[in-house]
Amino acid sequence: MKVAVIQHDIVWANRDANFDALTPLIAEAANNGAQLVVLSEMFSTGFVVDRDDIGEITGGPSSSFLSRMAQLHNITICGSCPETQTDDPRPFNSLVVARPDGSFDRYSKIHPFTYGGEDKHFRAGSAFNTVLVNGVRLSLFVCYDLRFADEFWALAKDTDAYVIPANWPESRREHWMALLTARAIENQAYVIGCNRIGEGGKLHYSGDSRIIDPLGVVIADAGNASTIIYADIDATNVASVREKFPFLQDRR
């Protein structure tokens, strides 16, 4: 499966501006043969965690935008956005996967980023989600989740690739890159990390989006520019690596 990671800037709390900016980039990725397109965490608003009005209903403008793009270009596309449900006004940081048939999968970020105040305005999710896209098993995580290795381990045997959209600041970029590589190596799976660039919420974001193979080799690296990176990921390669190096069986 050909994966495209769109490393993009985000206009703060302006969904329409972000939709307009992303539309041609998504078209470019699809025209280049991408079957799965990954956008950043909070792709439509930026990491706005200090307002009570940032949420949108589940199935609102952000997920509707993803669905339009999926159906228009016959791709699967994902990115996270703040989605509310009727029982609580606080949104989940919801990683939405939109498919070309109009269906959705969702994962709600289990670990709100308390250091940045996300826990004050967002709800925590409670369940993991692994989905099948074009024969590849994708386990879904969001940004801060990357620091919690045991949860990646728990899903490893049924995972070919981890998808991790983020708003990870430049000040901790070495952590981002090291942890992405660690998750690939220790779980013998692809890791698809999509981070934003630019300025937002008084923070600078340097990108460093990358795709890493099951041996920990970086096979696509976005650096710090606005760009799209591509890589082919293959479930049979994951199986081959795990057969050659049967390390997961010794995990306790």
PDB file of N, CA and C in Angstrom, residues 6-90:
ATOM      1  N   ILE A   6       1.255  14.008   4.677  1.00  0.00           N
ATOM      2  CA  ILE A   6       1.264  15.430   4.328  1.00  0.00           C
ATOM      3  C   ILE A   6       1.723  16.226   5.546  1.00  0.00           C
ATOM      4  N   GLN A   7       2.903  16.798   5.445  1.00  0.00           N
ATOM      5  CA  GLN A   7       3.432  17.653   6.511  1.00  0.00           C
ATOM      6  C   GLN A   7       3.043  19.086   6.199  1.00  0.00           C
ATOM      7  N   HIS A   8       2.169  19.658   7.033  1.00  0.00           N
ATOM      8  CA  HIS A   8       1.527  20.918   6.663  1.00  0.00           C
ATOM      9  C   HIS A   8       1.478  21.882   7.841  1.00  0.00           C
ATOM     10  N   ASP A   9       1.366  23.146   7.509  1.00  0.00           N
ATOM     11  CA  ASP A   9       1.111  24.185   8.505  1.00  0.00           C
ATOM     12  C   ASP A   9      -0.384  24.190   8.812  1.00  0.00           C
ATOM     13  N   ILE A  10      -0.764  24.823   9.910  1.00  0.00           N
ATOM     14  CA  ILE A  10      -2.166  24.894  10.315  1.00  0.00           C
ATOM     15  C   ILE A  10      -2.498  26.331  10.700  1.00  0.00           C
ATOM     16  N   VAL A  11      -3.577  26.855  10.157  1.00  0.00           N
ATOM     17  CA  VAL A  11      -4.065  28.174  10.550  1.00  0.00           C
ATOM     18  C   VAL A  11      -4.848  28.005  11.846  1.00  0.00           C
ATOM     19  N   TRP A  12      -4.488  28.774  12.852  1.00  0.00           N
ATOM     20  CA  TRP A  12      -5.024  28.578  14.200  1.00  0.00           C
ATOM     21  C   TRP A  12      -6.538  28.774  14.237  1.00  0.00           C
ATOM     22  N   ALA A  13      -7.252  27.714  14.626  1.00  0.00           N
ATOM     23  CA  ALA A  13      -8.697  27.753  14.883  1.00  0.00           C
ATOM     24  C   ALA A  13      -9.504  28.241  13.683  1.00  0.00           C
ATOM     25  N   ASN A  14      -9.050  27.921  12.476  1.00  0.00           N
ATOM     26  CA  ASN A  14      -9.749  28.356  11.263  1.00  0.00           C
ATOM     27  C   ASN A  14      -9.924  27.155  10.339  1.00  0.00           C
ATOM     28  N   ARG A  15     -11.017  26.454  10.524  1.00  0.00           N
ATOM     29  CA  ARG A  15     -11.230  25.223   9.774  1.00  0.00           C
ATOM     30  C   ARG A  15     -11.269  25.468   8.266  1.00  0.00           C
ATOM     31  N   ASP A  16     -12.016  26.462   7.835  1.00  0.00           N
ATOM     32  CA  ASP A  16     -12.170  26.680   6.399  1.00  0.00           C
ATOM     33  C   ASP A  16     -10.832  26.975   5.732  1.00  0.00           C
ATOM     34  N   ALA A  17      -9.991  27.763   6.388  1.00  0.00           N
ATOM     35  CA  ALA A  17      -8.675  28.069   5.823  1.00  0.00           C
ATOM     36  C   ALA A  17      -7.827  26.810   5.710  1.00  0.00           C
ATOM     37  N   ASN A  18      -7.926  25.949   6.694  1.00  0.00           N
ATOM     38  CA  ASN A  18      -7.147  24.709   6.648  1.00  0.00           C
ATOM     39  C   ASN A  18      -7.688  23.741   5.606  1.00  0.00           C
ATOM     40  N   PHE A  19      -8.997  23.667   5.467  1.00  0.00           N
ATOM     41  CA  PHE A  19      -9.568  22.831   4.406  1.00  0.00           C
ATOM     42  C   PHE A  19      -9.085  23.317   3.036  1.00  0.00           C
ATOM     43  N   ASP A  20      -9.108  24.627   2.830  1.00  0.00           N
ATOM     44  CA  ASP A  20      -8.686  25.188   1.543  1.00  0.00           C
ATOM     45  C   ASP A  20      -7.214  24.882   1.258  1.00  0.00           C
ATOM     46  N   ALA A  21      -6.379  24.972   2.291  1.00  0.00           N
ATOM     47  CA  ALA A  21      -4.953  24.719   2.100  1.00  0.00           C
ATOM     48  C   ALA A  21      -4.664  23.246   1.841  1.00  0.00           C
ATOM     49  N   LEU A  22      -5.419  22.375   2.482  1.00  0.00           N
ATOM     50  CA  LEU A  22      -5.150  20.943   2.362  1.00  0.00           C
ATOM     51  C   LEU A  22      -5.726  20.319   1.097  1.00  0.00           C
ATOM     52  N   THR A  23      -6.769  20.904   0.559  1.00  0.00           N
ATOM     53  CA  THR A  23      -7.446  20.300  -0.600  1.00  0.00           C
ATOM     54  C   THR A  23      -6.498  20.014  -1.762  1.00  0.00           C
ATOM     55  N   PRO A  24      -5.685  20.980  -2.215  1.00  0.00           N
ATOM     56  CA  PRO A  24      -4.775  20.652  -3.333  1.00  0.00           C
ATOM     57  C   PRO A  24      -3.663  19.684  -2.949  1.00  0.00           C
ATOM     58  N   LEU A  25      -3.252  19.680  -1.688  1.00  0.00           N
ATOM     59  CA  LEU A  25      -2.212  18.752  -1.250  1.00  0.00           C
ATOM     60  C   LEU A  25      -2.726  17.319  -1.247  1.00  0.00           C
ATOM     61  N   ILE A  26      -3.956  17.141  -0.826  1.00  0.00           N
ATOM     62  CA  ILE A  26      -4.566  15.809  -0.844  1.00  0.00           C
ATOM     63  C   ILE A  26      -4.729  15.335  -2.279  1.00  0.00           C
ATOM     64  N   ALA A  27      -5.157  16.237  -3.165  1.00  0.00           N
ATOM     65  CA  ALA A  27      -5.287  15.881  -4.586  1.00  0.00           C
ATOM     66  C   ALA A  27      -3.942  15.466  -5.164  1.00  0.00           C
ATOM     67  N   GLU A  28      -2.885  16.183  -4.801  1.00  0.00           N
ATOM     68  CA  GLU A  28      -1.548  15.842  -5.279  1.00  0.00           C
ATOM     69  C   GLU A  28      -1.137  14.446  -4.804  1.00  0.00           C
ATOM     70  N   ALA A  29      -1.381  14.166  -3.531  1.00  0.00           N
ATOM     71  CA  ALA A  29      -1.033  12.848  -3.001  1.00  0.00           C
ATOM     72  C   ALA A  29      -1.794  11.747  -3.729  1.00  0.00           C
ATOM     73  N   ALA A  30      -3.082  11.962  -3.944  1.00  0.00           N
ATOM     74  CA  ALA A  30      -3.890  10.964  -4.642  1.00  0.00           C
ATOM     75  C   ALA A  30      -3.422  10.789  -6.085  1.00  0.00           C
ATOM     76  N   ASN A  31      -3.099  11.885  -6.753  1.00  0.00           N
ATOM     77  CA  ASN A  31      -2.625  11.811  -8.139  1.00  0.00           C
ATOM     78  C   ASN A  31      -1.293  11.080  -8.246  1.00  0.00           C
ATOM     79  N   ASN A  32      -0.537  11.080  -7.162  1.00  0.00           N
ATOM     80  CA  ASN A  32       0.740  10.364  -7.132  1.00  0.00           C
ATOM     81  C   ASN A  32       0.595   8.919  -6.676  1.00  0.00           C
ATOM     82  N   GLY A  33      -0.641   8.460  -6.551  1.00  0.00           N
ATOM     83  CA  GLY A  33      -0.884   7.048  -6.301  1.00  0.00           C
ATOM     84  C   GLY A  33      -1.063   6.646  -4.860  1.00  0.00           C
ATOM     85  N   ALA A  34      -1.166   7.614  -3.958  1.00  0.00           N
ATOM     86  CA  ALA A  34      -1.350   7.266  -2.543  1.00  0.00           C
ATOM     87  C   ALA A  34      -2.697   6.588  -2.334  1.00  0.00           C
ATOM     88  N   GLN A  35      -2.682   5.531  -1.542  1.00  0.00           N
ATOM     89  CA  GLN A  35      -3.918   4.847  -1.165  1.00  0.00           C
ATOM     90  C   GLN A  35      -4.348   5.209   0.257  1.00  0.00           C
ATOM     91  N   LEU A  36      -3.371   5.559   1.085  1.00  0.00           N
ATOM     92  CA  LEU A  36      -3.626   6.049   2.443  1.00  0.00           C
ATOM     93  C   LEU A  36      -2.932   7.403   2.582  1.00  0.00           C
ATOM     94  N   VAL A  37      -3.691   8.415   3.000  1.00  0.00           N
ATOM     95  CA  VAL A  37      -3.145   9.763   3.207  1.00  0.00           C
ATOM     96  C   VAL A  37      -3.294  10.111   4.678  1.00  0.00           C
ATOM     97  N   VAL A  38      -2.207  10.566   5.296  1.00  0.00           N
ATOM     98  CA  VAL A  38      -2.196  10.877   6.719  1.00  0.00           C
ATOM     99  C   VAL A  38      -1.967  12.375   6.905  1.00  0.00           C
ATOM    100  N   LEU A  39      -2.865  13.012   7.664  1.00  0.00           N
ATOM    101  CA  LEU A  39      -2.736  14.410   8.054  1.00  0.00           C
ATOM    102  C   LEU A  39      -2.332  14.483   9.520  1.00  0.00           C
ATOM    103  N   SER A  40      -2.069  15.687  10.006  1.00  0.00           N
ATOM    104  CA  SER A  40      -1.558  15.860  11.364  1.00  0.00           C
ATOM    105  C   SER A  40      -2.663  15.753  12.419  1.00  0.00           C
ATOM    106  N   GLU A  41      -2.239  15.771  13.654  1.00  0.00           N
ATOM    107  CA  GLU A  41      -3.144  15.932  14.793  1.00  0.00           C
ATOM    108  C   GLU A  41      -3.820  17.292  14.705  1.00  0.00           C
ATOM    109  N   MET A  42      -5.121  17.328  15.012  1.00  0.00           N
ATOM    110  CA  MET A  42      -5.894  18.584  15.029  1.00  0.00           C
ATOM    111  C   MET A  42      -5.656  19.361  13.738  1.00  0.00           C
ATOM    112  N   PHE A  43      -5.767  18.642  12.623  1.00  0.00           N
ATOM    113  CA  PHE A  43      -5.393  19.196  11.321  1.00  0.00           C
ATOM    114  C   PHE A  43      -6.240  20.391  10.918  1.00  0.00           C
ATOM    115  N   SER A  44      -7.419  20.523  11.460  1.00  0.00           N
ATOM    116  CA  SER A  44      -8.326  21.595  11.022  1.00  0.00           C
ATOM    117  C   SER A  44      -8.341  22.807  11.946  1.00  0.00           C
ATOM    118  N   THR A  45      -7.695  22.701  13.119  1.00  0.00           N
ATOM    119  CA  THR A  45      -7.764  23.802  14.093  1.00  0.00           C
ATOM    120  C   THR A  45      -6.425  24.170  14.702  1.00  0.00           C
ATOM    121  N   GLY A  46      -5.437  23.283  14.635  1.00  0.00           N
ATOM    122  CA  GLY A  46      -4.267  23.416  15.486  1.00  0.00           C
ATOM    123  C   GLY A  46      -4.573  22.888  16.878  1.00  0.00           C
ATOM    124  N   PHE A  47      -3.536  22.795  17.690  1.00  0.00           N
ATOM    125  CA  PHE A  47      -3.675  22.188  19.015  1.00  0.00           C
ATOM    126  C   PHE A  47      -4.254  23.204  20.005  1.00  0.00           C
ATOM    127  N   VAL A  48      -5.527  23.520  19.777  1.00  0.00           N
ATOM    128  CA  VAL A  48      -6.254  24.494  20.597  1.00  0.00           C
ATOM    129  C   VAL A  48      -6.836  23.747  21.793  1.00  0.00           C
ATOM    130  N   VAL A  49      -6.241  23.947  22.973  1.00  0.00           N
ATOM    131  CA  VAL A  49      -6.683  23.195  24.144  1.00  0.00           C
ATOM    132  C   VAL A  49      -7.077  24.110  25.300  1.00  0.00           C
ATOM    133  N   ASP A  50      -7.275  25.390  24.997  1.00  0.00           N
ATOM    134  CA  ASP A  50      -7.620  26.329  26.068  1.00  0.00           C
ATOM    135  C   ASP A  50      -8.953  27.020  25.805  1.00  0.00           C
ATOM    136  N   ARG A  51      -9.796  26.396  24.982  1.00  0.00           N
ATOM    137  CA  ARG A  51     -11.110  26.963  24.674  1.00  0.00           C
ATOM    138  C   ARG A  51     -12.172  25.888  24.795  1.00  0.00           C
ATOM    139  N   ASP A  52     -13.327  26.279  25.338  1.00  0.00           N
ATOM    140  CA  ASP A  52     -14.424  25.331  25.483  1.00  0.00           C
ATOM    141  C   ASP A  52     -15.293  25.235  24.237  1.00  0.00           C
ATOM    142  N   ASP A  53     -15.018  26.064  23.232  1.00  0.00           N
ATOM    143  CA  ASP A  53     -15.876  26.095  22.048  1.00  0.00           C
ATOM    144  C   ASP A  53     -15.208  25.485  20.815  1.00  0.00           C
ATOM    145  N   ILE A  54     -14.092  24.787  21.000  1.00  0.00           N
ATOM    146  CA  ILE A  54     -13.347  24.284  19.840  1.00  0.00           C
ATOM    147  C   ILE A  54     -13.929  22.981  19.303  1.00  0.00           C
ATOM    148  N   GLY A  55     -14.729  22.291  20.089  1.00  0.00           N
ATOM    149  CA  GLY A  55     -15.260  21.003  19.657  1.00  0.00           C
ATOM    150  C   GLY A  55     -16.301  21.123  18.566  1.00  0.00           C
ATOM    151  N   GLU A  56     -16.453  20.057  17.825  1.00  0.00           N
ATOM    152  CA  GLU A  56     -17.507  19.939  16.816  1.00  0.00           C
ATOM    153  C   GLU A  56     -18.179  18.600  17.018  1.00  0.00           C
ATOM    154  N   ILE A  57     -19.425  18.499  16.634  1.00  0.00           N
ATOM    155  CA  ILE A  57     -20.135  17.245  16.827  1.00  0.00           C
ATOM    156  C   ILE A  57     -19.473  16.138  15.999  1.00  0.00           C
ATOM    157  N   THR A  58     -19.581  14.912  16.482  1.00  0.00           N
ATOM    158  CA  THR A  58     -19.093  13.775  15.710  1.00  0.00           C
ATOM    159  C   THR A  58     -19.804  13.756  14.363  1.00  0.00           C
ATOM    160  N   GLY A  59     -19.015  13.693  13.306  1.00  0.00           N
ATOM    161  CA  GLY A  59     -19.579  13.801  11.968  1.00  0.00           C
ATOM    162  C   GLY A  59     -19.701  15.241  11.501  1.00  0.00           C
ATOM    163  N   GLY A  60     -19.017  16.155  12.205  1.00  0.00           N
ATOM    164  CA  GLY A  60     -19.071  17.579  11.884  1.00  0.00           C
ATOM    165  C   GLY A  60     -18.179  17.952  10.713  1.00  0.00           C
ATOM    166  N   PRO A  61     -17.775  19.234  10.630  1.00  0.00           N
ATOM    167  CA  PRO A  61     -17.085  19.721   9.427  1.00  0.00           C
ATOM    168  C   PRO A  61     -15.762  19.033   9.125  1.00  0.00           C
ATOM    169  N   SER A  62     -14.990  18.671  10.144  1.00  0.00           N
ATOM    170  CA  SER A  62     -13.679  18.083   9.874  1.00  0.00           C
ATOM    171  C   SER A  62     -13.792  16.669   9.313  1.00  0.00           C
ATOM    172  N   SER A  63     -14.604  15.843   9.945  1.00  0.00           N
ATOM    173  CA  SER A  63     -14.770  14.484   9.427  1.00  0.00           C
ATOM    174  C   SER A  63     -15.515  14.495   8.093  1.00  0.00           C
ATOM    175  N   SER A  64     -16.412  15.461   7.903  1.00  0.00           N
ATOM    176  CA  SER A  64     -17.103  15.588   6.610  1.00  0.00           C
ATOM    177  C   SER A  64     -16.114  15.950   5.504  1.00  0.00           C
ATOM    178  N   PHE A  65     -15.169  16.828   5.823  1.00  0.00           N
ATOM    179  CA  PHE A  65     -14.129  17.175   4.864  1.00  0.00           C
ATOM    180  C   PHE A  65     -13.310  15.937   4.489  1.00  0.00           C
ATOM    181  N   LEU A  66     -12.899  15.171   5.484  1.00  0.00           N
ATOM    182  CA  LEU A  66     -12.134  13.952   5.207  1.00  0.00           C
ATOM    183  C   LEU A  66     -12.931  13.000   4.322  1.00  0.00           C
ATOM    184  N   SER A  67     -14.215  12.847   4.603  1.00  0.00           N
ATOM    185  CA  SER A  67     -15.043  11.939   3.824  1.00  0.00           C
ATOM    186  C   SER A  67     -15.171  12.412   2.377  1.00  0.00           C
ATOM    187  N   ARG A  68     -15.332  13.716   2.192  1.00  0.00           N
ATOM    188  CA  ARG A  68     -15.410  14.244   0.821  1.00  0.00           C
ATOM    189  C   ARG A  68     -14.126  13.936   0.059  1.00  0.00           C
ATOM    190  N   MET A  69     -12.987  14.143   0.716  1.00  0.00           N
ATOM    191  CA  MET A  69     -11.707  13.891   0.060  1.00  0.00           C
ATOM    192  C   MET A  69     -11.540  12.403  -0.255  1.00  0.00           C
ATOM    193  N   ALA A  70     -11.960  11.548   0.677  1.00  0.00           N
ATOM    194  CA  ALA A  70     -11.833  10.105   0.473  1.00  0.00           C
ATOM    195  C   ALA A  70     -12.656   9.647  -0.724  1.00  0.00           C
ATOM    196  N   GLN A  71     -13.877  10.138  -0.799  1.00  0.00           N
ATOM    197  CA  GLN A  71     -14.753   9.703  -1.881  1.00  0.00           C
ATOM    198  C   GLN A  71     -14.366  10.326  -3.218  1.00  0.00           C
ATOM    199  N   LEU A  72     -13.939  11.582  -3.193  1.00  0.00           N
ATOM    200  CA  LEU A  72     -13.545  12.259  -4.425  1.00  0.00           C
ATOM    201  C   LEU A  72     -12.334  11.591  -5.066  1.00  0.00           C
ATOM    202  N   HIS A  73     -11.360  11.206  -4.216  1.00  0.00           N
ATOM    203  CA  HIS A  73     -10.093  10.707  -4.741  1.00  0.00           C
ATOM    204  C   HIS A  73      -9.934   9.188  -4.615  1.00  0.00           C
ATOM    205  N   ASN A  74     -10.947   8.513  -4.083  1.00  0.00           N
ATOM    206  CA  ASN A  74     -10.897   7.063  -3.898  1.00  0.00           C
ATOM    207  C   ASN A  74      -9.687   6.651  -3.061  1.00  0.00           C
ATOM    208  N   ILE A  75      -9.546   7.306  -1.918  1.00  0.00           N
ATOM    209  CA  ILE A  75      -8.452   7.030  -0.988  1.00  0.00           C
ATOM    210  C   ILE A  75      -9.021   6.828   0.406  1.00  0.00           C
ATOM    211  N   THR A  76      -8.179   6.304   1.291  1.00  0.00           N
ATOM    212  CA  THR A  76      -8.453   6.355   2.724  1.00  0.00           C
ATOM    213  C   THR A  76      -7.600   7.477   3.294  1.00  0.00           C
ATOM    214  N   ILE A  77      -8.195   8.320   4.126  1.00  0.00           N
ATOM    215  CA  ILE A  77      -7.490   9.486   4.658  1.00  0.00           C
ATOM    216  C   ILE A  77      -7.797   9.630   6.140  1.00  0.00           C
ATOM    217  N   CYS A  78      -6.794  10.079   6.914  1.00  0.00           N
ATOM    218  CA  CYS A  78      -7.014  10.220   8.348  1.00  0.00           C
ATOM    219  C   CYS A  78      -6.306  11.453   8.895  1.00  0.00           C
ATOM    220  N   GLY A  79      -6.834  11.951   9.994  1.00  0.00           N
ATOM    221  CA  GLY A  79      -6.269  13.055  10.752  1.00  0.00           C
ATOM    222  C   GLY A  79      -7.127  13.227  11.988  1.00  0.00           C
ATOM    223  N   SER A  80      -6.596  13.874  13.020  1.00  0.00           N
ATOM    224  CA  SER A  80      -7.398  14.010  14.244  1.00  0.00           C
ATOM    225  C   SER A  80      -8.068  15.371  14.314  1.00  0.00           C
ATOM    226  N   CYS A  81      -9.179  15.404  15.043  1.00  0.00           N
ATOM    227  CA  CYS A  81      -9.955  16.633  15.209  1.00  0.00           C
ATOM    228  C   CYS A  81     -10.738  16.539  16.521  1.00  0.00           C
ATOM    229  N   PRO A  82     -11.199  17.683  17.068  1.00  0.00           N
ATOM    230  CA  PRO A  82     -11.928  17.667  18.342  1.00  0.00           C
ATOM    231  C   PRO A  82     -13.412  17.379  18.127  1.00  0.00           C
ATOM    232  N   GLU A  83     -13.862  16.189  18.538  1.00  0.00           N
ATOM    233  CA  GLU A  83     -15.243  15.773  18.310  1.00  0.00           C
ATOM    234  C   GLU A  83     -15.966  15.529  19.627  1.00  0.00           C
ATOM    235  N   THR A  84     -17.166  16.065  19.727  1.00  0.00           N
ATOM    236  CA  THR A  84     -17.990  15.913  20.928  1.00  0.00           C
ATOM    237  C   THR A  84     -19.089  14.883  20.705  1.00  0.00           C
ATOM    238  N   GLN A  85     -19.593  14.363  21.823  1.00  0.00           N
ATOM    239  CA  GLN A  85     -20.779  13.528  21.808  1.00  0.00           C
ATOM    240  C   GLN A  85     -21.823  14.159  22.713  1.00  0.00           C
ATOM    241  N   THR A  86     -23.052  13.694  22.637  1.00  0.00           N
ATOM    242  CA  THR A  86     -24.157  14.369  23.312  1.00  0.00           C
ATOM    243  C   THR A  86     -24.072  14.308  24.829  1.00  0.00           C
ATOM    244  N   ASP A  87     -23.317  13.337  25.369  1.00  0.00           N
ATOM    245  CA  ASP A  87     -23.304  13.155  26.817  1.00  0.00           C
ATOM    246  C   ASP A  87     -22.319  14.072  27.534  1.00  0.00           C
ATOM    247  N   ASP A  88     -21.478  14.821  26.793  1.00  0.00           N
ATOM    248  CA  ASP A  88     -20.450  15.640  27.440  1.00  0.00           C
ATOM    249  C   ASP A  88     -19.993  16.693  26.446  1.00  0.00           C
ATOM    250  N   PRO A  89     -19.938  17.969  26.837  1.00  0.00           N
ATOM    251  CA  PRO A  89     -19.516  19.011  25.900  1.00  0.00           C
ATOM    252  C   PRO A  89     -18.027  18.980  25.579  1.00  0.00           C
ATOM    253  N   ARG A  90     -17.235  18.311  26.411  1.00  0.00           N
ATOM    254  CA  ARG A  90     -15.802  18.242  26.134  1.00  0.00           C
ATOM    255  C   ARG A  90     -15.544  17.287  24.970  1.00  0.00           C
TER     256      ARG A  90
END
